[in-house]
Amino acid sequence: MDTPSAAARRLHQRGKSSLLKALSGDDVFVEDRLFATLDTLTREVDVGEGYRFRITDTVGFIRKLPHHLVASFRATLEEAKEADLLLHVIDAAHPVWEEQVEVVEAVMEEMGLEQKSVVYVLNKADLLPDPAAFLERVREHYPHAVLTSTLSTDGVAALRDALRTSAQALRPIAQIRVPVADGKLLARTAPRRGSAGGRRRPTAWSW
């Protein structure tokens, strides 16, 4: 099965790169500057329970991005078009973060990406006076939003959980039909995990 992919988007560069670094543990170029790098950076990260996600750090956006710039940088956002999921990284401590969200979403709509599945990632939770209350308010508009901080060891745990849930949902379901009389084949295809590491009794269906 192909590893599911996600593309990170944000108004500026810093934040997306910091999260990618926190998730992967790799050194990632981080600078709070518009288009600090035009190269998309991809890392495959472990999201737990045997699932992995391929995450790409796309270029940052700019407020009121001119149409000619949208066209110029369209090629750098191809990863967003191909991704299974978009991560909208938001500076939770910014006084007008909601306006910044609207700016990015307007650009994504221009590029025909408004129908993509999105996880809203509110970063910099460490700068909030009451993170729990803030997240509760945010989830009134974005029910599946997560709060993160790259300054603590477990600061991206909620994002990792959200990615794992998405990976589970994206896993294809295979339907296997086994003749009920074929005991050998039933034994080979039965799930091997059970309580205390034992086998679960195989279940058979007949048609």
Short mmCIF file of C-alpha atoms in Angstrom, two decimals:
data_model
loop_
_atom_site.label_atom_id
_atom_site.label_comp_id
_atom_site.label_asym_id
_atom_site.label_seq_id
_atom_site.Cartn_x
_atom_site.Cartn_y
_atom_site.Cartn_z
CA MET A 1 0.00 0.00 0.00
CA ASP A 2 1.32 3.46 -0.87
CA THR A 3 2.18 5.70 2.06
CA PRO A 4 -0.51 8.42 2.39
CA SER A 5 0.68 11.98 1.84
CA ALA A 6 -0.03 15.39 3.33
CA ALA A 7 0.99 18.88 2.21
CA ALA A 8 1.50 21.64 4.75
CA ARG A 9 0.27 25.14 3.93
CA ARG A 10 0.57 28.44 5.80
CA LEU A 11 0.66 32.19 5.21
CA HIS A 12 4.42 32.31 5.76
CA GLN A 13 7.21 29.75 5.91
CA ARG A 14 7.99 29.41 9.61
CA GLY A 15 5.71 27.06 11.50
CA LYS A 16 5.26 24.49 8.75
CA SER A 17 8.97 23.76 8.67
CA SER A 18 9.19 23.68 12.48
CA LEU A 19 6.39 21.14 12.65
CA LEU A 20 7.96 18.97 9.98
CA LYS A 21 11.21 19.04 11.93
CA ALA A 22 9.40 18.12 15.17
CA LEU A 23 7.53 15.25 13.53
CA SER A 24 10.46 13.77 11.65
CA GLY A 25 13.35 14.61 13.94
CA ASP A 26 15.38 15.71 10.90
CA ASP A 27 17.10 19.04 10.36
CA VAL A 28 14.81 21.26 8.27
CA PHE A 29 15.56 24.77 7.00
CA VAL A 30 13.44 27.17 9.07
CA GLU A 31 13.15 30.88 8.35
CA ASP A 32 10.20 33.26 8.77
CA ARG A 33 10.48 34.83 5.34
CA LEU A 34 8.21 34.74 2.31
CA PHE A 35 9.36 31.99 -0.06
CA ALA A 36 12.46 31.36 2.08
CA THR A 37 12.90 28.33 -0.14
CA LEU A 38 11.10 27.44 -3.34
CA ASP A 39 12.02 23.78 -3.00
CA THR A 40 9.38 21.52 -1.53
CA LEU A 41 10.75 19.35 1.26
CA THR A 42 9.28 15.91 1.94
CA ARG A 43 9.78 13.67 4.96
CA GLU A 44 8.18 10.35 5.82
CA VAL A 45 7.16 10.27 9.49
CA ASP A 46 6.06 7.54 11.88
CA VAL A 47 2.56 8.33 13.23
CA GLY A 48 2.25 5.26 15.42
CA GLU A 49 0.68 1.79 15.35
CA GLY A 50 2.58 0.85 12.21
CA TYR A 51 1.32 3.79 10.15
CA ARG A 52 3.47 6.30 8.32
CA PHE A 53 2.69 9.56 6.53
CA ARG A 54 4.64 11.38 3.83
CA ILE A 55 4.55 15.11 4.59
CA THR A 56 5.63 17.86 2.22
CA ASP A 57 6.45 21.40 3.32
CA THR A 58 5.17 23.63 0.50
CA VAL A 59 6.00 27.31 -0.03
CA GLY A 60 4.47 29.95 2.21
CA PHE A 61 1.71 32.24 1.04
CA ILE A 62 1.41 36.02 1.08
CA ARG A 63 -1.52 38.23 1.90
CA LYS A 64 -3.40 39.30 -1.27
CA LEU A 65 -1.16 37.20 -3.48
CA PRO A 66 -1.24 38.74 -7.00
CA HIS A 67 -2.62 36.52 -9.73
CA HIS A 68 0.67 36.55 -11.66
CA LEU A 69 2.47 35.19 -8.58
CA VAL A 70 -0.12 32.46 -8.16
CA ALA A 71 0.69 31.34 -11.69
CA SER A 72 4.45 31.57 -11.11
CA PHE A 73 4.38 29.42 -8.01
CA ARG A 74 1.70 27.01 -9.15
CA ALA A 75 4.34 24.39 -9.95
CA THR A 76 5.69 24.48 -6.38
CA LEU A 77 2.24 23.56 -5.05
CA GLU A 78 1.75 20.47 -7.19
CA GLU A 79 2.33 18.39 -4.07
CA ALA A 80 -0.79 19.95 -2.56
CA LYS A 81 -2.84 18.79 -5.53
CA GLU A 82 -1.54 15.24 -5.26
CA ALA A 83 -1.72 14.99 -1.48
CA ASP A 84 -4.33 12.91 0.31
CA LEU A 85 -4.58 15.55 3.04
CA LEU A 86 -3.76 19.21 3.60
CA LEU A 87 -2.30 20.48 6.87
CA HIS A 88 -3.26 24.12 7.35
CA VAL A 89 -0.70 25.40 9.84
CA ILE A 90 -1.88 28.47 11.75
CA ASP A 91 -0.05 30.75 14.18
CA ALA A 92 -2.39 30.41 17.15
CA ALA A 93 -0.76 33.34 18.94
CA HIS A 94 -1.23 35.79 16.07
CA PRO A 95 -3.91 38.42 16.84
CA VAL A 96 -5.55 38.07 13.42
CA TRP A 97 -5.02 34.36 12.79
CA GLU A 98 -8.60 33.98 11.55
CA GLU A 99 -7.94 36.56 8.83
CA GLN A 100 -4.77 34.72 7.85
CA VAL A 101 -6.76 31.50 7.49
CA GLU A 102 -9.13 33.25 5.09
CA VAL A 103 -6.20 34.55 3.01
CA VAL A 104 -4.73 31.08 2.53
CA GLU A 105 -8.10 29.49 1.83
CA ALA A 106 -8.84 32.11 -0.82
CA VAL A 107 -5.60 31.26 -2.62
CA MET A 108 -6.29 27.53 -2.34
CA GLU A 109 -9.75 28.09 -3.82
CA GLU A 110 -8.18 29.93 -6.76
CA MET A 111 -6.04 26.86 -7.33
CA GLY A 112 -9.00 24.50 -7.18
CA LEU A 113 -8.00 22.85 -3.90
CA GLU A 114 -10.96 23.87 -1.75
CA GLN A 115 -12.43 20.35 -1.79
CA LYS A 116 -9.36 18.74 -0.23
CA SER A 117 -9.56 17.22 3.24
CA VAL A 118 -7.93 19.63 5.71
CA VAL A 119 -6.58 19.33 9.24
CA TYR A 120 -6.26 22.74 10.89
CA VAL A 121 -3.07 22.80 12.97
CA LEU A 122 -2.97 25.63 15.53
CA ASN A 123 0.71 25.97 16.35
CA LYS A 124 2.49 27.88 19.16
CA ALA A 125 0.19 26.62 21.90
CA ASP A 126 2.99 27.50 24.35
CA LEU A 127 2.23 31.20 23.78
CA LEU A 128 -1.46 30.95 24.68
CA PRO A 129 -2.69 31.87 28.18
CA ASP A 130 -5.37 29.15 28.13
CA PRO A 131 -4.74 26.59 25.36
CA ALA A 132 -7.70 24.36 26.29
CA ALA A 133 -10.21 27.23 26.13
CA PHE A 134 -8.69 28.45 22.87
CA LEU A 135 -8.98 25.02 21.25
CA GLU A 136 -12.58 24.68 22.42
CA ARG A 137 -13.43 27.97 20.72
CA VAL A 138 -11.58 27.03 17.54
CA ARG A 139 -13.38 23.70 17.28
CA GLU A 140 -16.71 25.48 17.09
CA HIS A 141 -15.65 26.37 13.52
CA TYR A 142 -13.05 23.67 12.81
CA PRO A 143 -14.19 20.53 14.67
CA HIS A 144 -11.07 18.48 13.93
CA ALA A 145 -8.51 21.19 14.67
CA VAL A 146 -5.45 20.25 16.74
CA LEU A 147 -3.22 22.35 18.95
CA THR A 148 0.56 21.95 18.74
CA SER A 149 3.81 23.34 20.05
CA THR A 150 7.27 22.55 18.73
CA LEU A 151 8.90 23.51 22.04
CA SER A 152 7.91 20.41 24.02
CA THR A 153 8.58 16.73 23.41
CA ASP A 154 4.87 15.85 23.22
CA GLY A 155 3.84 19.10 21.56
CA VAL A 156 2.98 17.42 18.24
CA ALA A 157 1.27 14.36 19.74
CA ALA A 158 -2.22 15.57 18.76
CA LEU A 159 -1.09 16.11 15.17
CA ARG A 160 0.52 12.67 15.07
CA ASP A 161 -2.77 11.18 16.31
CA ALA A 162 -4.75 13.05 13.64
CA LEU A 163 -2.39 11.81 10.93
CA ARG A 164 -2.68 8.24 12.18
CA THR A 165 -6.48 8.47 12.13
CA SER A 166 -6.32 9.77 8.56
CA ALA A 167 -3.93 6.99 7.54
CA GLN A 168 -6.32 4.41 8.98
CA ALA A 169 -9.22 5.94 7.08
CA LEU A 170 -7.22 5.96 3.84
CA ARG A 171 -6.18 2.33 4.10
CA PRO A 172 -8.00 0.36 1.41
CA ILE A 173 -10.42 -2.34 2.57
CA ALA A 174 -9.94 -5.75 1.01
CA GLN A 175 -12.74 -8.27 0.90
CA ILE A 176 -11.53 -11.86 0.87
CA ARG A 177 -13.90 -14.73 0.20
CA VAL A 178 -12.76 -18.06 1.58
CA PRO A 179 -14.73 -21.30 1.14
CA VAL A 180 -15.95 -22.37 4.56
CA ALA A 181 -14.77 -25.92 3.89
CA ASP A 182 -11.16 -24.88 3.21
CA GLY A 183 -9.76 -25.17 6.72
CA LYS A 184 -6.13 -24.72 5.70
CA LEU A 185 -6.78 -21.46 3.89
CA LEU A 186 -8.95 -20.21 6.73
CA ALA A 187 -6.13 -20.86 9.18
CA ARG A 188 -3.65 -18.98 7.00
CA THR A 189 -5.86 -15.92 6.52
CA ALA A 190 -7.20 -15.64 10.09
CA PRO A 191 -6.00 -12.62 12.13
CA ARG A 192 -2.97 -13.50 14.23
CA ARG A 193 -3.39 -10.88 16.94
CA GLY A 194 -5.55 -11.51 19.96
CA SER A 195 -5.65 -11.02 23.70
CA ALA A 196 -2.31 -11.66 25.41
CA GLY A 197 -0.68 -12.14 21.99
CA GLY A 198 -2.66 -15.30 21.21
CA ARG A 199 -4.61 -16.19 18.10
CA ARG A 200 -8.20 -15.24 17.60
CA ARG A 201 -10.54 -17.90 16.43
CA PRO A 202 -11.04 -17.58 12.63
CA THR A 203 -14.41 -16.51 11.40
CA ALA A 204 -15.77 -17.93 8.15
CA TRP A 205 -18.52 -16.80 5.82
CA SER A 206 -20.07 -18.93 3.11
CA TRP A 207 -21.92 -17.80 -0.01
#
